[in-house]
Coordinates of C-alpha atoms and ligand atoms in Angstrom, one line a residue:
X1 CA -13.4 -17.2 43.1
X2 CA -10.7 -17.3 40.4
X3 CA -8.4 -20.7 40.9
X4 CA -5.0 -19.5 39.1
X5 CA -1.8 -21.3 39.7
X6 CA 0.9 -19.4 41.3
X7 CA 2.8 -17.5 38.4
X8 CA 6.3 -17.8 38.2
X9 CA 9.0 -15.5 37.2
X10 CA 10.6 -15.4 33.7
X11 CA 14.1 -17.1 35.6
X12 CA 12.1 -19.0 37.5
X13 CA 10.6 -20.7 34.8
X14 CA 14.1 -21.3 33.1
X15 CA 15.4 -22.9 36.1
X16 CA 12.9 -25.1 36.6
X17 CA 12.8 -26.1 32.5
X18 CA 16.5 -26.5 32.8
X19 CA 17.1 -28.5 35.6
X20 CA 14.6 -30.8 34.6
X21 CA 16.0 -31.1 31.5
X22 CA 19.7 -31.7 32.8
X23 CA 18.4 -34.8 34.1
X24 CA 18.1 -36.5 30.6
X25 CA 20.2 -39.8 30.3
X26 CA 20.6 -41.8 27.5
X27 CA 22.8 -44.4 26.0
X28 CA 23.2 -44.9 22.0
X29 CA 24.9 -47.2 20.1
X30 CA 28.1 -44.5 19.3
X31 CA 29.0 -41.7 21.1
X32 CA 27.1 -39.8 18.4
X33 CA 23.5 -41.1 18.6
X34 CA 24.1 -40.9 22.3
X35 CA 25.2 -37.2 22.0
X36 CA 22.4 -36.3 19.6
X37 CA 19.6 -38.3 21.7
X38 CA 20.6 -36.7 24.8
X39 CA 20.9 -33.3 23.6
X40 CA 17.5 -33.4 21.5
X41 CA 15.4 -34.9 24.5
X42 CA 17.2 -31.8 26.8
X43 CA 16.1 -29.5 24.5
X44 CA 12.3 -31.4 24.2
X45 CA 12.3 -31.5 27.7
X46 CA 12.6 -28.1 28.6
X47 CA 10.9 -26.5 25.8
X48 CA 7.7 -28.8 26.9
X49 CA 8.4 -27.4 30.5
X50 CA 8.1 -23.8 29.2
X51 CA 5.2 -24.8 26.3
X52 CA 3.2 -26.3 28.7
X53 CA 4.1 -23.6 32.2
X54 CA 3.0 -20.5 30.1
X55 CA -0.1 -22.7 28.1
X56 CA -1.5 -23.4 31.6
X57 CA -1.1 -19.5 32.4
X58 CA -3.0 -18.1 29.4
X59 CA -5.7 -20.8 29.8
X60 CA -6.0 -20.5 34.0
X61 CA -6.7 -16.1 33.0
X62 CA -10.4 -15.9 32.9
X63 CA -11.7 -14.5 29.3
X64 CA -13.1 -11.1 30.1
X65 CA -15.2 -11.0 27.4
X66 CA -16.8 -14.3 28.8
X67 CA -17.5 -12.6 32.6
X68 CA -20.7 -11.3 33.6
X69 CA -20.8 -7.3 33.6
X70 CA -19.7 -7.3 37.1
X71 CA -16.8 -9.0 37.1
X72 CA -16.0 -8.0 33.6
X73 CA -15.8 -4.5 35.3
X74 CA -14.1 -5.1 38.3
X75 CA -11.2 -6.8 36.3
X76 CA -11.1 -3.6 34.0
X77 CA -11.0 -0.9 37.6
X78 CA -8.7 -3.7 39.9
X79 CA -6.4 -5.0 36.6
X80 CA -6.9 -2.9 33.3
X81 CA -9.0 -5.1 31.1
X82 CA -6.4 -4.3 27.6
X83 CA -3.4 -4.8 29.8
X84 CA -4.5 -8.4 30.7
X85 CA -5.0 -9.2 27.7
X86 CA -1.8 -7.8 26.1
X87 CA 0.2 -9.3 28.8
X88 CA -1.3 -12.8 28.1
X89 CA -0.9 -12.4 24.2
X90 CA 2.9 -11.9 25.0
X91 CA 2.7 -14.8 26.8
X92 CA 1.6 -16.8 24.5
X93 CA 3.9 -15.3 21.9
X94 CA 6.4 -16.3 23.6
X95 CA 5.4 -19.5 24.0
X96 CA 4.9 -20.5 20.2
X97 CA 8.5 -19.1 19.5
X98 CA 9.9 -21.3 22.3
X99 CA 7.9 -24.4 20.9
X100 CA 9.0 -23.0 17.1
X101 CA 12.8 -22.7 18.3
X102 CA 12.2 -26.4 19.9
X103 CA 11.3 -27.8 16.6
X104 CA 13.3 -26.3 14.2
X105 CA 16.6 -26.5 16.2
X106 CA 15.7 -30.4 17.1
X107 CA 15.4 -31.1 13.0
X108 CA 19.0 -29.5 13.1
X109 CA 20.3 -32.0 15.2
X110 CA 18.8 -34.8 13.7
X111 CA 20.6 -34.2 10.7
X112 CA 23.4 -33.1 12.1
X113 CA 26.7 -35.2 11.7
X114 CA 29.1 -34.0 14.4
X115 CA 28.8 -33.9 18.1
X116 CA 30.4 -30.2 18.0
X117 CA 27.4 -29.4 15.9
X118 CA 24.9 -30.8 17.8
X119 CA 26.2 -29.6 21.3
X120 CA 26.1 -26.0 20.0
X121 CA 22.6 -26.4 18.4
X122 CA 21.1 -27.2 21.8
X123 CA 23.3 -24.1 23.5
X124 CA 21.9 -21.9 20.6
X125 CA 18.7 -22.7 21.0
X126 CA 18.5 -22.3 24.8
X127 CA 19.9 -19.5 24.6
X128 CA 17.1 -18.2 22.0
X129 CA 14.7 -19.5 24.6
X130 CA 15.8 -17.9 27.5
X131 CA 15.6 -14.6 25.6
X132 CA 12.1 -15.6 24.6
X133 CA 11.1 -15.9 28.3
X134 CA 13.4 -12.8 29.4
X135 CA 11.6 -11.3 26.9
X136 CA 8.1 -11.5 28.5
X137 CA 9.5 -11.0 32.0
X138 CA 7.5 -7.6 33.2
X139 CA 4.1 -9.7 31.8
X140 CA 4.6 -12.7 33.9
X141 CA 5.5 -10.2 37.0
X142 CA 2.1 -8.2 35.9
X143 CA 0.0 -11.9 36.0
X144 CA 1.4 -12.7 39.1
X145 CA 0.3 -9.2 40.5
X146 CA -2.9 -10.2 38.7
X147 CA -3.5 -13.0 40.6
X148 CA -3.1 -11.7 43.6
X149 CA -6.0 -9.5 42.9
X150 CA -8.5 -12.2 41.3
X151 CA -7.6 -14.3 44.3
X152 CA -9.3 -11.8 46.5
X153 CA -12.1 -11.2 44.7
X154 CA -15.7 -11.7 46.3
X155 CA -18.1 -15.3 45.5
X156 CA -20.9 -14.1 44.2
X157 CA -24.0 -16.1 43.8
X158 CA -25.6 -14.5 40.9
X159 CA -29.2 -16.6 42.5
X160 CA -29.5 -14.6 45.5
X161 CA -31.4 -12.0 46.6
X162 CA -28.5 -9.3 47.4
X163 CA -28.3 -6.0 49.4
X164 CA -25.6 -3.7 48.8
X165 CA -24.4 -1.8 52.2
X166 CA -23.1 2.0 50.8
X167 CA -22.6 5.1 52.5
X168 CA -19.5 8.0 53.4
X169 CA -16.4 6.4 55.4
X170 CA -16.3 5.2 58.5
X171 CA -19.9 5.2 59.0
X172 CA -20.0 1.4 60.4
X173 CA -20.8 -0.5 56.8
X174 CA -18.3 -3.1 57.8
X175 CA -19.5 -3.4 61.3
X176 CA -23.0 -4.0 60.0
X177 CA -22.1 -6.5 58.0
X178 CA -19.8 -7.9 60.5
X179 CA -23.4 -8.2 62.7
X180 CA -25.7 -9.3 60.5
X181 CA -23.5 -11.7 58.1
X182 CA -21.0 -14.7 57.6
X183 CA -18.5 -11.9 56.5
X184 CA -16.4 -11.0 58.6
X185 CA -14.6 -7.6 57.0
X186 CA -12.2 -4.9 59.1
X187 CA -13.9 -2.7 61.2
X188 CA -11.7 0.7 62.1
X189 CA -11.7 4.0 63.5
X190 CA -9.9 5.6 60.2
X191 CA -12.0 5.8 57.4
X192 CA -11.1 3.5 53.8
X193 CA -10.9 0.6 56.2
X194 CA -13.0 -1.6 53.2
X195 CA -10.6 -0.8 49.7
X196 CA -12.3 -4.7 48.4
X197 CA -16.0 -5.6 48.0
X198 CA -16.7 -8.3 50.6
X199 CA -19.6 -10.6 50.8
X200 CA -21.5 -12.4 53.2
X201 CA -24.9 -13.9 53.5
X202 CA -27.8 -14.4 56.2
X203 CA -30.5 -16.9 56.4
X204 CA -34.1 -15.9 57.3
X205 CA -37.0 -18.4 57.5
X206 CA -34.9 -20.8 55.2
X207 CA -34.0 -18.4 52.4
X208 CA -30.4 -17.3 52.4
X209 CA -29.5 -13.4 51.0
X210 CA -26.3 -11.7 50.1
X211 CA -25.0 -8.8 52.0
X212 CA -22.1 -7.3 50.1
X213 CA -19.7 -4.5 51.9
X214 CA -18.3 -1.3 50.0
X215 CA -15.5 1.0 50.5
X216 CA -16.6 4.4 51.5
X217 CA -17.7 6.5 48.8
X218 CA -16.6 10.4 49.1
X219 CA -19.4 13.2 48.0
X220 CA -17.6 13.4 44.6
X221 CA -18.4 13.0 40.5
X222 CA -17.7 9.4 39.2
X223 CA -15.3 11.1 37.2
X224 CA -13.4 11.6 40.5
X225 CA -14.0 8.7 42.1
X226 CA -10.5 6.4 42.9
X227 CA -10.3 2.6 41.9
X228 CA -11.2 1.5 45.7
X229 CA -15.0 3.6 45.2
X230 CA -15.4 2.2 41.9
X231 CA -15.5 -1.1 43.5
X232 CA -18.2 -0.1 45.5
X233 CA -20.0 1.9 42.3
X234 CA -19.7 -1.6 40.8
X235 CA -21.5 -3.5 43.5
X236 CA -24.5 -1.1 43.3
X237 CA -24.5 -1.2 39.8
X238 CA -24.0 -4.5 39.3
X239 CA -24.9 -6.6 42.5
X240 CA -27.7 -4.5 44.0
X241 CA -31.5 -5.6 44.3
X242 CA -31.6 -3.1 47.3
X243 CA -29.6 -0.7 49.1
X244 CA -28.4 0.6 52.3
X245 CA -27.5 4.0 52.5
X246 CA -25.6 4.0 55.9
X247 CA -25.5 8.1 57.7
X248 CA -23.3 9.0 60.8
X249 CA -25.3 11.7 62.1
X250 CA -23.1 11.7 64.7
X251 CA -20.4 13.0 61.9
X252 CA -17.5 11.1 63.9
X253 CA -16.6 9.0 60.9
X254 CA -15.5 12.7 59.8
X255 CA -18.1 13.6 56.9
X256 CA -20.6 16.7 58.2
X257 CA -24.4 15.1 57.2
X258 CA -24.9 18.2 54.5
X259 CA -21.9 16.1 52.3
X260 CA -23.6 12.6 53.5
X261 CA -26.9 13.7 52.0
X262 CA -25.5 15.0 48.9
X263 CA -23.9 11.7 49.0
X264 CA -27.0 9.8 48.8
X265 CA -28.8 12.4 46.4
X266 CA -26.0 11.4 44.0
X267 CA -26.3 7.4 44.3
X268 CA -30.4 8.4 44.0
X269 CA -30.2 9.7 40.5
X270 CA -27.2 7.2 39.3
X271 CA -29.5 4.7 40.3
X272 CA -32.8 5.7 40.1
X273 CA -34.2 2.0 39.7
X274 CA -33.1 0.2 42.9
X275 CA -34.9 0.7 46.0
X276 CA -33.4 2.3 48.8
X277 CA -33.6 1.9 52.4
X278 CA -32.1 4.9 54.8
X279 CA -30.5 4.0 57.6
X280 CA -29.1 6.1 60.7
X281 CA -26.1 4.6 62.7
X282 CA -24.4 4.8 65.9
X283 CA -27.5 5.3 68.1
X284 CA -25.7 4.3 71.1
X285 CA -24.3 7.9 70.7
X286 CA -26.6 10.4 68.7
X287 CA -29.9 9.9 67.8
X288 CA -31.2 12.4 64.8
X289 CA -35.1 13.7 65.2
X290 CA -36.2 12.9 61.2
X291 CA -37.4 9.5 60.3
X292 CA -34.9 7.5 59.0
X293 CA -34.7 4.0 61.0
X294 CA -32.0 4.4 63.6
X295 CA -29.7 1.7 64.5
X296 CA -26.5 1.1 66.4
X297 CA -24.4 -1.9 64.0
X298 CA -21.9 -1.6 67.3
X299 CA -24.7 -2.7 70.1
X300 CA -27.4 -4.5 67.9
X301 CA -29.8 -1.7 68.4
X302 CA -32.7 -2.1 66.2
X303 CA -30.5 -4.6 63.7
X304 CA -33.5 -6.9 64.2
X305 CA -35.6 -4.5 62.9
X306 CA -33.3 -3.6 59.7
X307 CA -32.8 -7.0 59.0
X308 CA -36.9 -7.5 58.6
X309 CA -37.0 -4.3 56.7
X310 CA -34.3 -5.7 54.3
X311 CA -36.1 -9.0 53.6
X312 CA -39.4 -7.5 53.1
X313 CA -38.3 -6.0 50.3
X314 CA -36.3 -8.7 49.1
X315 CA -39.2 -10.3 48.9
X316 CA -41.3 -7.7 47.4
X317 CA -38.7 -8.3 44.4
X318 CA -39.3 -11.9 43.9
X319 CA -41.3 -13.4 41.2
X320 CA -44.5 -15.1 43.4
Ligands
LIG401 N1 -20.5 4.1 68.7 C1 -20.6 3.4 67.6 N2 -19.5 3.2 66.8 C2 -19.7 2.5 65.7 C3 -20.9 1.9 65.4 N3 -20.7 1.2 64.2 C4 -19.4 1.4 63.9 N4 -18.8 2.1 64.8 C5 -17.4 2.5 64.7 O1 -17.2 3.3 63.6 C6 -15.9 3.1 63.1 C7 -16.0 2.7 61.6 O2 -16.6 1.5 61.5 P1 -16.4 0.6 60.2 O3 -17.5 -0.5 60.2 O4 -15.0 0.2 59.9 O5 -16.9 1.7 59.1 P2 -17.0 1.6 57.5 O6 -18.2 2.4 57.1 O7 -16.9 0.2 57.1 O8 -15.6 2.4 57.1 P3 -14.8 2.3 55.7 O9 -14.6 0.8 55.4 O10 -13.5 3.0 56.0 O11 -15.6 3.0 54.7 C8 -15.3 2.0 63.9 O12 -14.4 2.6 64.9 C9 -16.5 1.4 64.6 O13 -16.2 0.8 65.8 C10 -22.0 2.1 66.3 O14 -23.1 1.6 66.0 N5 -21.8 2.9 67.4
LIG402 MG1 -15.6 -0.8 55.9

């Protein structure tokens, strides 16, 4: 979703600025100009190694403030939205001191009349460099942890129609959307199998609709509710156009149907404005007597039948 280049450490980036550099060759017309040209185009080389490693870092970070609400969000709950942006300020302090050091240390040694001089003015100054880079160390380890995360996050298509699969743990979400999608998520007999949102999409009669997986949501306040369940409070605030509420009556997944109901009561008044459809799962094994459609995401039972409730009212939704 994201494309951000691999983020290197703080030595990392000084090794790779100062071998580069330590490749500089030069011959002057004295041993002085050829001292001071080799020792100021080190000192430009590796400084422009750093400028330009860190510029491309704080440019590759997606502007939160410029993400839709979704994404927006699911930085904030994955990443911490003010720690991103601290971490890439500091990055980019760092950056204009190294560039700062760079210039004012390379006027030195143009002026400078004695190799002794300019030798130590380019030692000095790398040294004031490094620490610049040291100096932003745990930020560059935090972006690369960062990245990691974006990396993973789910394509959305913003245009297409979208369901949202919810429900406790371990009910079968993922092996629902395993059956009747692209995606292709873990399915597991513990529950918090899902901790990311996943998304996949199916085609009916030409017109292609999102199926997004959640992690399990526990019969909890939002208050409560861990980083891995706020993903999935983000997709049905964020990404739903409908939703299915997934039971286990067969309350092998581990949640007793009083807490799965109360589940579901909650998501009802959090959010009262998208439509609904109940769904009971795992047919093969149980089979309740109330109304809900029954279906077994395992065997295929009834999926058919899901599938055409889902893009009936899909369709319902769209402008004619
Ligand atoms: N018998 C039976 N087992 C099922 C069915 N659907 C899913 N399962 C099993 O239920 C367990 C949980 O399935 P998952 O799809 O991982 O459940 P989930 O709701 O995605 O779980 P979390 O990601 O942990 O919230 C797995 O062992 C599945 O094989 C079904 O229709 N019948
Ligand atoms: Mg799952």
């Amino acid at each position: 979703m994201f494309e951000i280049p691999t983020v290197l450490t703080a030595d990392e980036i000084l090794d790779k600025a100062f071998k580069r550099a330590s490749k500089v060759d030069w011959e002057g017309p004295t041993r002085l100009e050829t001292v001071r040209e080799i020792n100021i185009s080190k000192l430009k080389s590796s400084s422009d190694t750093i400028v330009s490693t860190m510029g491309k870092y704080v440019k590759a970070f997606p502007s939160i403030d410029r993400q839709s609400p979704f994404y927006a969000e699911l930085i904030n709950v994955t990443i911490g939205r003010d720690k991103l942006k601290k971490a890439l300020g500091a990055i980019d302090w760092s950056r204009g001191n190294v560039a700062r050091i760079a210039r004012e240390a390379t006027r030195q040694m143009a002026s400078a009349r004695k190799i002794d001089v300019i030798d130590e003015l380019r030692r000095a100054a790398y040294g004031r460099i490094s620490s610049f880079v040291k100096q932003v160390g745990k930020e560059l380890k935090f972006l690369s942890k960062a990245r990691d995360i974006m990396k993973k996050y789910p394509a959305i298509n913003p245009e297409q129609p979208t369901v949202v699969i919810a429900g406790s743990p371990n009910v079968g979400k993922s092996q629902l959307v395993a059956k009747i999608s692209t995606a292709k998520p873990r399915v597991a007999v513990y529950p918090f199998t899902t901790q990311e949102i996943s998304v996949g999409t199916f085609e009916k009669k030409y017109f292609r609709y999102q199926v997004v997986d959640t992690p399990g949501l526990l019969d909890r306040p939002l208050e409560e509710r861990n980083s891995f369940e706020l993903r999935g409070i983000l997709a049905l605030k964020h990404l739903a156009d409908l939703v299915i509420f997934m039971f286990d009556p067969t309350e092998t997944c581990g949640y007793p149907m009083s807490e799965q109901e109360h589940l579901l009561k909650q998501i009802r008044e959090q959010f009262s404005t998208v439509p609904i459809i109940e769904v009971e799962n795992k047919a093969d094994l149980t089979k309740s007597k109330d109304e809900r459609l029954k279906i077994s995401a395992s065997t295929g039972y009834n999926v058919t039948k899901l599938i055409d409730r889902i893009v009936a009212a899909l369709k319902a939704q769209q402008p004619l």
